[in-house]
XYZ file of C-alpha atoms in Angstrom:
727
model
C 0.283 0.087 0.241
C 1.131 3.418 -0.874
C 0.311 6.585 0.147
C 1.810 9.702 -2.560
C 1.183 13.212 -4.419
C 0.307 13.512 -7.901
C 3.732 13.478 -8.698
C 4.518 9.907 -7.971
C 6.471 11.386 -4.196
C 5.830 8.286 -1.630
C 4.397 9.602 1.209
C 3.836 6.658 2.637
C 4.574 2.759 2.538
C 2.682 -0.242 3.191
C 4.376 -3.788 2.506
C 7.109 -2.243 -0.103
C 10.330 -2.775 2.378
C 8.938 -3.554 5.988
C 11.581 -1.863 8.987
C 12.567 0.579 6.022
C 14.914 3.457 8.356
C 13.586 6.912 7.769
C 15.904 8.382 6.416
C 15.556 5.916 2.931
C 15.738 7.910 0.383
C 12.727 8.621 -2.007
C 14.462 6.324 -5.503
C 14.672 3.098 -2.383
C 11.367 3.204 -2.248
C 10.434 4.336 -6.017
C 12.482 1.223 -7.119
C 11.045 -0.997 -3.902
C 7.495 0.262 -5.443
C 8.881 -0.807 -9.638
C 9.607 -4.243 -8.061
C 5.670 -4.782 -6.811
C 2.501 -4.876 -7.729
C 2.424 -0.984 -7.893
C 4.947 -0.739 -10.343
C 2.482 0.445 -13.216
C 1.864 3.482 -11.389
C 4.577 4.945 -11.759
C 4.230 4.481 -15.844
C 0.901 6.646 -16.417
C 0.898 10.008 -16.156
C -2.444 11.497 -14.857
C -4.016 9.060 -12.613
C -7.429 8.515 -12.189
C -9.722 6.881 -9.215
C -9.690 2.889 -10.909
C -9.630 -0.492 -9.922
C -7.562 -3.285 -11.625
C -6.346 -6.320 -12.057
C -2.915 -6.781 -12.159
C -0.869 -9.296 -13.224
C 2.858 -9.899 -10.618
C 5.067 -12.774 -10.673
C 2.325 -15.149 -11.941
C -0.383 -13.947 -9.631
C -3.342 -11.536 -9.930
C -3.201 -8.957 -7.659
C -6.398 -6.030 -7.079
C -4.767 -2.864 -7.747
C -6.830 0.432 -6.550
C -6.355 4.094 -6.492
C -7.772 6.531 -4.580
C -8.152 10.199 -4.510
C -7.804 11.711 -0.935
C -9.146 14.921 -0.249
C -7.871 16.807 2.993
C -8.976 21.065 2.824
C -10.000 21.327 -0.726
C -6.138 19.358 -1.825
C -6.574 17.219 -4.220
C -2.876 15.253 -4.582
C -3.152 13.054 -2.342
C -3.371 9.139 -3.980
C -4.043 5.708 -2.508
C -2.690 3.376 -3.447
C -3.821 -0.439 -2.268
C -2.634 -3.384 -3.884
C -4.183 -6.763 -2.534
C -4.093 -10.431 -3.943
C -7.300 -11.763 -5.083
C -6.737 -14.920 -3.864
C -6.750 -12.401 -0.352
C -10.100 -10.845 -1.410
C -11.761 -14.147 -2.735
C -10.104 -17.259 -0.369
C -12.883 -16.602 2.235
C -14.967 -17.050 -0.487
C -13.465 -19.622 -2.078
C -13.660 -21.353 1.490
C -17.341 -20.875 1.370
C -17.903 -22.355 -1.853
C -14.835 -24.826 -1.690
C -16.659 -26.191 1.763
C -19.931 -26.156 -0.011
C -19.409 -28.276 -2.676
C -18.107 -30.914 -0.265
C -20.790 -30.614 1.435
C -22.784 -31.297 -1.817
C -20.790 -34.247 -2.402
C -21.064 -35.864 0.762
C -24.685 -34.809 1.168
C -24.924 -36.379 -2.384
C -22.520 -39.707 -1.270
C -24.903 -40.047 1.344
C -27.874 -39.429 -0.494
C -26.333 -41.695 -2.866
C -25.856 -44.076 -0.916
C -28.865 -44.450 0.972
C -31.409 -43.785 -2.457
C -28.666 -48.319 -2.980
C -29.532 -48.667 0.302
C -32.898 -47.989 0.127
C -33.239 -50.144 -3.383
C -31.491 -52.425 -2.595
C -34.073 -53.073 0.368
C -36.587 -53.371 -2.557
C -34.696 -55.059 -4.986
C -33.462 -57.504 -3.516
C -36.319 -59.654 -3.940
C -37.895 -58.608 -6.459
C -34.659 -59.923 -7.724
C -34.699 -63.626 -5.642
C -38.239 -63.498 -6.554
C -36.768 -63.523 -9.701
C -34.782 -66.187 -9.775
C -37.962 -68.481 -8.166
C -40.056 -67.438 -10.708
C -36.983 -68.734 -13.182
C -36.795 -71.907 -11.403
C -40.419 -72.695 -11.563
C -40.171 -71.827 -15.212
C -38.201 -74.644 -15.295
C -40.078 -76.953 -13.031
C -37.189 -76.630 -10.137
C -39.418 -76.800 -7.692
C -37.864 -78.125 -4.801
C -34.995 -75.212 -4.351
C -37.354 -72.470 -4.540
C -37.004 -69.412 -1.652
C -39.717 -66.710 -1.602
C -37.329 -63.924 0.643
C -39.170 -61.569 3.103
C -40.099 -58.231 2.324
C -41.427 -54.565 4.316
C -43.626 -53.915 1.260
C -46.710 -55.632 1.099
C -47.854 -55.786 -2.172
C -43.935 -58.031 -2.678
C -45.009 -59.824 0.394
C -48.223 -60.905 -0.695
C -46.624 -61.783 -3.870
C -43.905 -63.865 -2.190
C -46.025 -65.724 0.380
C -48.676 -66.336 -2.953
C -45.223 -67.310 -4.931
C -44.068 -69.662 -1.600
C -47.007 -71.577 -1.378
C -47.519 -72.116 -5.395
C -44.354 -73.257 -5.545
C -44.464 -75.860 -1.603
C -48.191 -76.984 -3.342
C -47.075 -78.094 -7.097
C -43.433 -79.338 -5.386
C -45.877 -81.471 -1.740
C -47.975 -83.082 -5.348
C -44.812 -84.149 -7.263
C -43.472 -86.050 -4.672
C -46.927 -87.015 -3.923
C -47.035 -88.540 -7.651
C -42.801 -89.221 -7.016
C -43.996 -91.653 -4.379
C -46.550 -92.917 -5.851
C -44.573 -94.617 -8.555
C -41.665 -95.784 -6.393
C -43.274 -96.180 -2.820
C -44.714 -99.822 -2.888
C -46.233 -98.907 0.644
C -49.943 -98.416 0.150
C -50.336 -96.354 4.107
C -46.962 -94.741 3.737
C -48.632 -93.052 0.256
C -52.338 -92.752 2.124
C -50.533 -90.947 5.108
C -48.550 -88.283 2.304
C -51.783 -87.413 1.354
C -53.490 -86.689 4.811
C -50.336 -84.923 5.229
C -50.165 -82.662 2.208
C -53.688 -81.584 3.573
C -52.999 -81.035 6.527
C -50.734 -78.687 6.090
C -52.700 -76.809 2.700
C -55.730 -76.618 4.728
C -54.191 -75.880 7.249
C -55.668 -77.821 9.886
C -55.534 -79.660 13.392
C -55.692 -82.678 11.670
C -56.545 -84.554 8.808
C -57.991 -88.813 8.904
C -59.126 -90.043 5.771
C -61.104 -93.947 6.530
C -60.790 -95.946 3.049
C -63.555 -98.465 2.334
C -62.676 -102.561 1.738
C -62.740 -103.518 -1.109
C -65.135 -106.697 -1.182
C -67.768 -104.267 1.028
C -67.942 -100.659 0.508
C -69.558 -99.989 3.019
C -67.426 -101.569 5.883
C -64.618 -98.113 6.526
C -60.557 -98.434 8.270
C -58.271 -95.814 9.081
C -56.285 -95.927 6.820
C -53.757 -93.003 7.609
C -53.826 -90.051 9.698
C -51.929 -87.192 10.867
C -50.821 -85.719 13.242
C -49.813 -89.826 15.109
C -50.499 -88.909 18.513
C -53.962 -87.476 18.498
C -57.461 -88.499 20.472
C -59.032 -86.946 17.162
C -58.742 -91.102 15.686
C -61.650 -92.114 17.991
C -64.240 -91.119 15.925
C -66.549 -93.277 15.055
C -67.343 -92.447 11.178
C -69.656 -94.436 10.139
C -71.621 -93.632 13.605
C -71.332 -89.950 12.472
C -73.634 -90.868 9.229
C -75.582 -91.972 10.650
C -75.995 -88.722 13.262
C -75.597 -86.641 10.059
C -77.795 -87.594 7.056
C -77.144 -84.670 5.265
C -74.001 -84.690 5.552
C -74.902 -88.827 4.204
C -76.465 -87.123 1.655
C -73.753 -84.928 0.218
C -71.605 -87.659 0.289
C -73.193 -90.030 -1.972
C -74.040 -86.924 -4.519
C -70.002 -86.602 -4.337
C -70.504 -82.886 -2.494
C -68.583 -81.294 0.185
C -69.750 -81.559 3.204
C -68.693 -78.563 6.158
C -70.530 -78.648 9.440
C -69.748 -76.442 13.192
C -70.138 -79.257 15.473
C -71.256 -76.742 18.594
C -74.333 -75.809 15.773
C -75.505 -79.741 15.900
C -76.671 -81.959 18.428
C -76.576 -85.204 17.138
C -72.934 -85.040 16.903
C -72.256 -84.385 21.036
C -70.044 -86.297 22.491
C -69.851 -87.969 19.293
C -66.150 -85.345 18.495
C -63.592 -83.827 20.636
C -64.808 -81.445 22.426
C -62.239 -78.941 21.044
C -63.514 -79.048 17.523
C -64.788 -76.381 15.932
C -65.282 -77.195 12.559
C -65.029 -80.051 9.622
C -64.864 -80.052 6.249
C -65.407 -83.961 5.454
C -65.058 -85.263 1.259
C -66.244 -88.283 -0.196
C -63.696 -90.219 -2.087
C -65.319 -91.933 -5.827
C -63.136 -94.415 -8.491
C -63.419 -94.175 -11.892
C -66.104 -96.729 -11.719
C -67.802 -94.174 -9.006
C -67.663 -96.443 -6.283
C -66.395 -94.376 -2.990
C -63.628 -95.813 -2.252
C -63.093 -93.894 1.690
C -63.805 -91.124 3.594
C -61.540 -87.952 4.759
C -61.777 -85.900 7.378
C -60.181 -82.400 8.237
C -61.036 -80.875 11.703
C -60.005 -77.194 13.193
C -59.487 -76.792 16.320
C -60.071 -72.466 15.156
C -62.084 -70.951 13.209
C -61.292 -70.492 9.375
C -60.399 -68.258 7.987
C -61.329 -67.068 3.599
C -58.012 -67.610 2.715
C -58.467 -72.154 4.169
C -62.019 -71.989 2.825
C -60.220 -70.775 -1.135
C -58.516 -74.112 -0.916
C -61.093 -76.232 -0.271
C -61.106 -76.911 -4.378
C -57.372 -77.223 -4.818
C -58.242 -80.109 -1.713
C -61.257 -81.634 -3.889
C -59.272 -82.163 -6.026
C -55.689 -83.508 -4.926
C -57.909 -85.898 -2.509
C -58.921 -87.540 -6.607
C -55.444 -88.391 -6.832
C -56.274 -90.168 -3.385
C -59.133 -91.933 -5.342
C -56.618 -92.924 -7.449
C -53.791 -94.614 -5.609
C -56.914 -95.816 -3.394
C -58.285 -97.237 -7.154
C -54.721 -99.500 -7.809
C -54.188 -100.011 -4.970
C -57.440 -102.180 -4.901
C -56.448 -102.992 -7.855
C -52.792 -104.332 -7.221
C -54.300 -106.435 -4.210
C -57.079 -107.757 -6.003
C -54.149 -108.984 -8.382
C -51.994 -110.621 -5.157
C -54.636 -111.813 -4.058
C -55.754 -113.589 -6.794
C -51.447 -115.041 -7.481
C -51.427 -115.668 -4.080
C -55.532 -117.432 -4.189
C -53.531 -119.706 -7.110
C -50.701 -120.835 -5.595
C -52.735 -122.056 -2.686
C -54.880 -123.116 -4.441
C -52.589 -125.249 -7.058
C -50.054 -126.634 -3.750
C -53.220 -127.482 -2.227
C -54.227 -129.305 -5.514
C -50.877 -131.023 -5.062
C -51.381 -132.423 -1.415
C -54.970 -132.807 -2.515
C -53.665 -135.956 -5.529
C -51.684 -137.509 -3.004
C -53.474 -138.471 -0.007
C -50.406 -140.070 1.814
C -48.400 -136.717 1.155
C -51.692 -134.528 1.973
C -50.640 -131.450 3.703
C -47.148 -131.340 2.705
C -47.094 -127.815 0.302
C -49.653 -125.990 2.803
C -46.813 -127.490 7.167
C -43.507 -126.276 4.775
C -44.169 -123.148 4.586
C -44.997 -122.356 7.912
C -41.722 -124.664 9.962
C -40.007 -121.879 6.990
C -41.302 -118.886 8.323
C -41.199 -119.947 11.758
C -36.968 -120.777 11.575
C -36.986 -117.418 8.828
C -38.287 -115.599 11.923
C -36.116 -116.454 14.368
C -32.738 -116.000 11.409
C -34.263 -112.186 10.631
C -34.302 -111.400 14.435
C -30.997 -113.383 15.096
C -27.644 -111.146 14.631
C -24.843 -113.402 15.637
C -25.463 -116.151 13.466
C -27.542 -114.386 10.235
C -25.954 -111.089 10.458
C -26.739 -110.568 7.222
C -30.365 -112.171 6.499
C -33.589 -110.129 6.481
C -36.745 -110.613 5.643
C -38.243 -106.491 4.792
C -41.365 -107.091 2.695
C -40.120 -108.674 -0.567
C -37.969 -110.859 0.149
C -40.923 -112.597 2.795
C -42.918 -112.793 0.049
C -40.841 -114.293 -2.440
C -40.089 -117.147 0.464
C -43.335 -116.802 0.593
C -44.273 -117.580 -2.819
C -41.497 -119.951 -2.900
C -41.947 -122.059 0.202
C -45.529 -122.856 -1.551
C -44.726 -123.645 -4.727
C -40.733 -125.362 -3.465
C -42.940 -129.221 -4.999
C -45.085 -127.779 -7.391
C -42.801 -129.597 -10.218
C -44.703 -133.488 -8.386
C -47.790 -132.590 -10.344
C -45.703 -133.854 -13.736
C -44.590 -137.113 -11.028
C -47.240 -139.819 -11.188
C -48.409 -140.136 -7.376
C -47.200 -144.405 -7.247
C -44.172 -143.053 -7.927
C -44.793 -140.534 -5.340
C -47.224 -143.440 -3.247
C -44.805 -146.439 -4.184
C -45.475 -148.227 -0.287
C -44.194 -151.277 -1.151
C -41.690 -152.591 -4.347
C -44.062 -154.106 -6.435
C -46.291 -150.849 -6.345
C -47.745 -149.766 -9.613
C -50.779 -147.966 -10.032
C -51.505 -151.515 -8.167
C -49.809 -153.501 -5.721
C -48.393 -156.352 -7.815
C -48.315 -159.166 -4.986
C -51.526 -159.882 -5.469
C -50.488 -161.463 -9.157
C -47.710 -163.203 -6.803
C -49.093 -164.654 -4.552
C -51.621 -165.757 -7.652
C -48.458 -167.377 -8.919
C -48.126 -169.072 -5.643
C -51.910 -170.417 -5.142
C -51.246 -171.795 -8.342
C -48.411 -174.073 -7.794
C -50.026 -174.878 -4.325
C -52.999 -176.129 -5.906
C -50.807 -177.692 -9.132
C -49.452 -180.087 -6.430
C -51.957 -180.322 -4.699
C -54.079 -181.636 -8.621
C -50.234 -183.511 -8.870
C -51.299 -185.205 -5.007
C -54.645 -186.375 -6.043
C -53.709 -187.522 -9.740
C -50.860 -189.698 -7.748
C -53.485 -191.354 -5.455
C -55.745 -192.276 -8.702
C -52.622 -193.976 -9.803
C -52.224 -195.812 -6.703
C -49.663 -194.275 -4.666
C -49.072 -194.183 -1.191
C -51.480 -191.836 -0.002
C -49.482 -191.350 3.651
C -46.261 -190.130 1.461
C -48.031 -188.167 -0.312
C -49.940 -186.121 1.567
C -46.501 -185.878 3.388
C -44.657 -184.857 -0.333
C -47.449 -182.188 -0.560
C -47.604 -180.210 3.101
C -44.046 -180.479 2.565
C -44.220 -178.276 -0.692
C -47.215 -176.284 0.347
C -44.834 -175.336 3.485
C -42.549 -174.558 1.096
C -44.210 -172.507 -0.530
C -45.798 -170.550 1.762
C -41.995 -169.825 3.161
C -41.332 -168.486 0.235
C -44.185 -166.364 -0.622
C -44.090 -165.037 2.960
C -40.096 -163.939 1.576
C -41.855 -162.481 -1.315
C -44.174 -160.715 0.914
C -41.693 -159.579 3.080
C -39.140 -158.807 0.673
C -41.995 -156.604 -0.984
C -41.861 -154.209 2.002
C -38.978 -152.627 2.044
C -37.887 -152.557 5.253
C -35.385 -153.812 5.842
C -31.616 -154.040 4.309
C -31.514 -156.662 1.039
C -27.971 -158.141 0.723
C -26.693 -159.981 -1.766
C -27.772 -163.567 0.388
C -31.599 -162.297 0.308
C -30.833 -161.523 -3.301
C -30.200 -165.002 -4.063
C -32.559 -165.995 -2.371
C -35.028 -164.292 -4.490
C -33.163 -164.762 -7.403
C -33.650 -168.954 -6.412
C -37.370 -168.237 -6.328
C -37.520 -166.720 -8.845
C -36.847 -170.032 -11.372
C -39.621 -172.103 -10.138
C -42.636 -172.286 -13.110
C -45.188 -172.387 -13.441
C -47.508 -172.913 -16.767
C -49.599 -171.063 -18.555
C -52.234 -171.442 -20.130
C -54.546 -168.617 -21.607
C -52.562 -165.623 -24.212
C -51.786 -163.363 -22.414
C -51.627 -160.331 -25.736
C -55.073 -160.104 -24.883
C -57.074 -156.647 -23.288
C -54.165 -154.834 -24.003
C -53.526 -150.756 -24.755
C -51.435 -150.176 -28.050
C -48.887 -148.353 -26.155
C -48.755 -152.203 -24.039
C -49.348 -154.341 -26.730
C -45.968 -152.443 -28.955
C -44.571 -153.527 -25.443
C -44.979 -156.723 -25.575
C -44.263 -157.518 -29.072
C -40.853 -157.294 -27.618
C -40.944 -160.155 -25.548
C -41.807 -161.759 -29.174
C -44.675 -164.827 -28.459
C -44.533 -168.038 -27.277
C -47.044 -171.001 -28.137
C -49.702 -172.449 -25.269
C -49.558 -173.836 -22.438
C -45.888 -171.893 -21.810
C -43.854 -172.907 -18.551
C -42.847 -169.039 -17.095
C -40.901 -168.017 -14.261
C -42.953 -167.948 -10.719
C -41.017 -163.858 -11.235
C -39.981 -162.702 -14.109
C -38.031 -159.993 -15.259
C -39.387 -158.903 -19.381
C -37.965 -156.455 -21.804
C -41.764 -155.277 -21.809
C -41.603 -154.031 -18.246
C -38.427 -151.838 -19.297
C -40.259 -148.540 -20.139
C -38.094 -146.550 -22.715
C -37.817 -142.597 -22.899
C -40.333 -141.155 -25.584
C -37.640 -139.069 -28.301
C -39.234 -135.478 -27.045
C -38.329 -137.056 -23.062
C -35.024 -138.253 -24.983
C -34.967 -134.242 -26.135
C -34.835 -132.630 -23.225
C -31.733 -133.925 -22.105
C -29.896 -133.601 -24.551
C -28.776 -129.885 -22.996
C -29.185 -131.155 -19.933
C -27.461 -128.667 -17.118
C -28.650 -130.524 -13.996
C -25.989 -132.440 -11.610
C -28.352 -135.821 -11.321
C -27.841 -138.877 -13.545
C -30.143 -139.636 -16.017
C -30.389 -143.208 -16.081
C -31.230 -146.064 -19.050
C -35.151 -146.295 -19.307
C -37.877 -144.006 -17.541
C -39.321 -147.116 -15.932
C -38.198 -150.550 -15.322
C -41.079 -152.988 -13.907
C -39.387 -155.926 -13.461
C -40.608 -157.742 -10.337
C -37.792 -159.625 -9.801
C -35.726 -155.555 -10.345
C -37.887 -154.320 -8.264
C -37.551 -157.124 -5.322
C -34.081 -156.993 -5.355
C -33.890 -152.938 -4.229
C -31.603 -153.107 -1.011
C -33.112 -150.428 0.737
C -36.855 -148.873 0.300
C -38.985 -149.416 -2.412
C -37.728 -146.915 -5.436
C -35.155 -148.106 -7.710
C -32.915 -145.400 -9.900
C -35.799 -144.731 -12.112
C -38.229 -144.516 -9.835
C -35.874 -142.298 -7.120
C -35.034 -140.209 -10.828
C -38.171 -139.456 -11.087
C -39.112 -138.321 -7.918
C -36.036 -136.151 -7.686
C -36.574 -134.421 -11.249
C -39.701 -133.067 -9.913
C -37.016 -130.121 -8.352
C -36.136 -130.143 -12.112
C -39.527 -129.463 -13.436
C -40.399 -127.128 -10.382
C -38.315 -125.044 -11.757
C -39.140 -125.319 -15.313
C -42.406 -124.453 -14.418
C -41.404 -121.925 -12.223
C -38.984 -120.132 -14.224
C -41.343 -120.221 -17.221
C -43.465 -116.914 -15.486
C -43.438 -113.052 -15.412
C -42.571 -111.786 -11.962
C -41.801 -108.537 -10.473
C -38.193 -107.739 -9.695
C -38.693 -108.222 -6.030
C -40.220 -111.967 -6.673
C -37.013 -113.393 -9.807
C -35.918 -115.430 -6.799
C -37.987 -117.242 -6.372
C -37.636 -120.105 -8.893
C -33.609 -119.975 -7.406
C -35.461 -120.763 -3.862
C -37.494 -123.046 -4.744
C -35.625 -125.184 -6.395
C -32.477 -125.235 -4.083
C -34.264 -126.837 -0.834
C -32.756 -130.335 -1.920
C -29.038 -129.035 -2.149
C -26.498 -129.652 0.395
C -23.636 -128.234 2.326
C -21.145 -130.105 1.079
C -22.556 -130.120 -2.682
C -23.573 -133.626 -3.479
C -27.544 -132.335 -2.815
C -29.526 -131.874 -5.996
C -30.447 -131.640 -8.888
C -27.718 -128.669 -9.662
C -24.707 -129.782 -6.387
C -24.998 -126.181 -4.717
C -22.261 -126.180 -2.091
C -22.717 -123.576 1.107
C -20.761 -120.472 -1.505
C -23.513 -120.359 -3.687
C -27.342 -121.599 -1.303
C -28.730 -118.418 -0.312
C -30.082 -118.988 3.263
C -33.795 -119.159 1.827
C -32.801 -122.097 0.465
C -31.404 -123.793 3.798
C -34.424 -122.813 5.502
C -36.675 -123.606 3.062
C -34.121 -127.406 3.558
C -34.706 -127.715 7.166
C -38.098 -127.339 7.298
C -38.876 -129.860 4.201
C -36.663 -132.636 6.416
C -38.412 -132.053 9.404
C -41.780 -132.068 8.045
C -41.335 -135.053 5.808
C -39.598 -137.033 9.311
C -42.544 -135.803 11.432
C -45.701 -136.361 8.425
C -47.974 -139.346 9.987
C -49.254 -139.932 6.600
C -46.951 -141.026 4.580
C -47.445 -145.423 3.174
C -43.493 -146.122 2.834
C -43.252 -145.152 6.708
C -44.495 -144.414 9.968
C -44.149 -140.848 11.306
C -40.648 -140.265 13.685
C -41.409 -138.944 17.403
C -39.588 -135.378 18.145
C -36.442 -137.240 19.405
C -36.100 -139.782 16.822
C -36.694 -136.482 14.039
C -34.798 -134.307 15.947
C -31.814 -137.035 16.033
C -31.487 -137.938 12.012
C -31.727 -134.345 11.404
C -28.611 -133.466 13.760
C -26.233 -135.659 12.088
C -27.836 -134.934 8.068
C -26.717 -130.847 10.386
C -23.198 -132.644 11.327
C -21.820 -134.117 7.928
C -23.369 -131.153 6.263
C -26.261 -131.669 4.841
C -28.095 -129.372 6.152
C -26.888 -125.843 7.575
C -25.827 -126.132 11.011
C -26.443 -122.854 12.031
C -29.925 -122.867 11.503
C -29.893 -126.172 13.057
C -28.811 -125.251 16.375
C -31.049 -121.742 16.260
C -34.081 -124.389 15.247
C -33.017 -126.181 18.668
C -32.178 -123.274 20.828
C -35.004 -121.237 19.689
C -37.732 -124.315 20.169
C -38.515 -123.294 16.850
C -39.240 -127.165 16.851
C -41.360 -127.451 19.403
C -43.812 -124.893 18.410
C -44.143 -126.360 14.999
C -44.783 -129.599 16.850
C -47.772 -127.962 19.358
C -48.925 -126.557 15.990
C -49.106 -129.515 13.473
C -48.424 -132.760 15.271
C -50.491 -135.178 17.830
C -49.708 -135.265 21.218
C -48.021 -139.359 20.111
C -45.427 -137.742 18.669
C -44.396 -135.333 21.425
C -41.832 -136.657 23.658
C -38.509 -135.296 25.985
C -35.965 -134.155 23.646
C -32.371 -133.595 24.836
C -31.408 -130.643 23.305
C -27.984 -130.926 24.638
C -27.427 -133.714 23.783
C -28.257 -132.713 20.186
C -26.278 -130.232 19.853
C -23.716 -131.609 21.134
C -23.994 -134.015 17.497
C -23.452 -131.251 15.125
C -20.701 -128.479 17.296
C -21.320 -126.027 14.109
C -17.851 -124.245 13.177
C -17.255 -121.355 13.113
C -19.699 -118.874 11.132
C -18.495 -117.550 7.514
C -20.264 -114.607 7.132
C -18.721 -114.777 3.485
C -20.634 -118.233 2.503
C -24.268 -117.030 4.557
C -25.069 -114.015 2.885
C -28.803 -114.204 1.672
């Protein structure tokens, strides 16, 4: 700042020379001023008041020149130079502060807007993702967001209910296609109804397939509720208008407090009830659904009634299909039992075998199922139980192809009848011939006393020989070589046939008779005969069946050999090798017959189970010679049941029924020799299964004391090998 005369003389200064001495020259001041923003003043001639901007050292300065009047003296001038930055600094600072504040406010506002937008947009994005999943038919992963915006919240709730309902419906469809448990399916249905209606409990009564008026509570939720004690039949009687509505396929609702008829027949807490009928496609009523509310019903719940009605239509379809499946199962079961009973009825001596074996099989199978120590890998679920049931009933179905006279052959000479009578008649002929010879000798003058003695001896010898043949025919004792030689000696005796034995024959027997050749009558024949016409050969169709024979069962050369001497010479029992093959062949026929049936997946093991009950753990059984490594537990169980039933059966003509102790002792030695599973025998004894069976099926005469410890000591089963005892 400078105070000057108009002649440029500097009177006072500030900011030009700080702390300048008083004797400082005017020229010095001017030089300093020339170096300041005021230098332009000294280059101007005539001054005027002004305000302008000058640039000094690259910065703008505000230069002002003001004339000072002092007692009419206008020669003084005040020049001031101020940096513009100082003049507008506060304004700039205020401006900058305002800008900063504006940006801060704008930033905070933007953040608030973004936050608010996010709060609004996030639920909408989630809803968009949800609808996208629904569009791709993915209802399981649907999640609905929560929002404070009423419209968004209601939309999310609606989408959630819709997706959950569709998911439940699809889950029910999946359950129908994969679940074979009818009760479980109906429980799922009533659970979905409870969830959809927001009811307190839902109960479903199913009508019996045979009698639609007979109702049973098939499903209810929740499990623990007193509402399960509702007598629906009584309710139909109490509310005839409800019964009429249900008869017309209509939905019915009522408030128990308004209907005195139902007082005491419904839970006290019940405030509202919905009742819906179930009809199948044949317009038969197959059930009822009772939906109970212990609170007042809202309009939103009422709106769901049409959907529930449609949904329960699906329950009607399930019931109808299940009725058809049950009918088919019952038909197959009844057919199997009828077929097995027919096999038993075919032979009066084995009647009941096919019916008793399943009973004993399941007694033992249930025990094995519960024993996790000896049989950790054997379980009986619904499907395996059904397979074992049918296998047990059909285990001897091949016997329908076996002649009953072979199955029931009680004596060695028995075919359709016991041929011992023919042989006895031949002995009678020889006795008559001896008597005729006696009288002829008497008429010719012979000594009656000596001739009588000879006749008596012949008769005694013939009676003795016939008694031996008759005893041999029983097959109760072992036929050693000595006895066979006696038979051969007896067979060499002859008698005279005077009649033609080719008369009165069937064409098949006549064809076989030709192989023996003819004889002139009268002709001499042996007392016991083995002739070619007694040999019955396999037919061509039968031989063809043996071409691809995979069974380990030796096929004999003949189908049957009815030679009398041949049959009487059987060393053990009453069956020839040919008849034994025919007996054993029943299991092959069983397998062949069962393999021809079309099974559902869980029944495909029936031929394997039924066809293995004559196998032995040592591999010496038939028809496949399976060892313990390949023999399933089911077949082993059935083998024990089959043998024990046969040992204790009291209706077999070829043996007497054995008492419990005898049968168990035989079974024990079979277990010791690994003909049957020793662990099953151990279980059979320890769990007293034999006694359960005896109490149910054996007469008291066969009950006797059983020494269980002695029986178990016979077996002494080896250490369990779990790798070979799997089902």
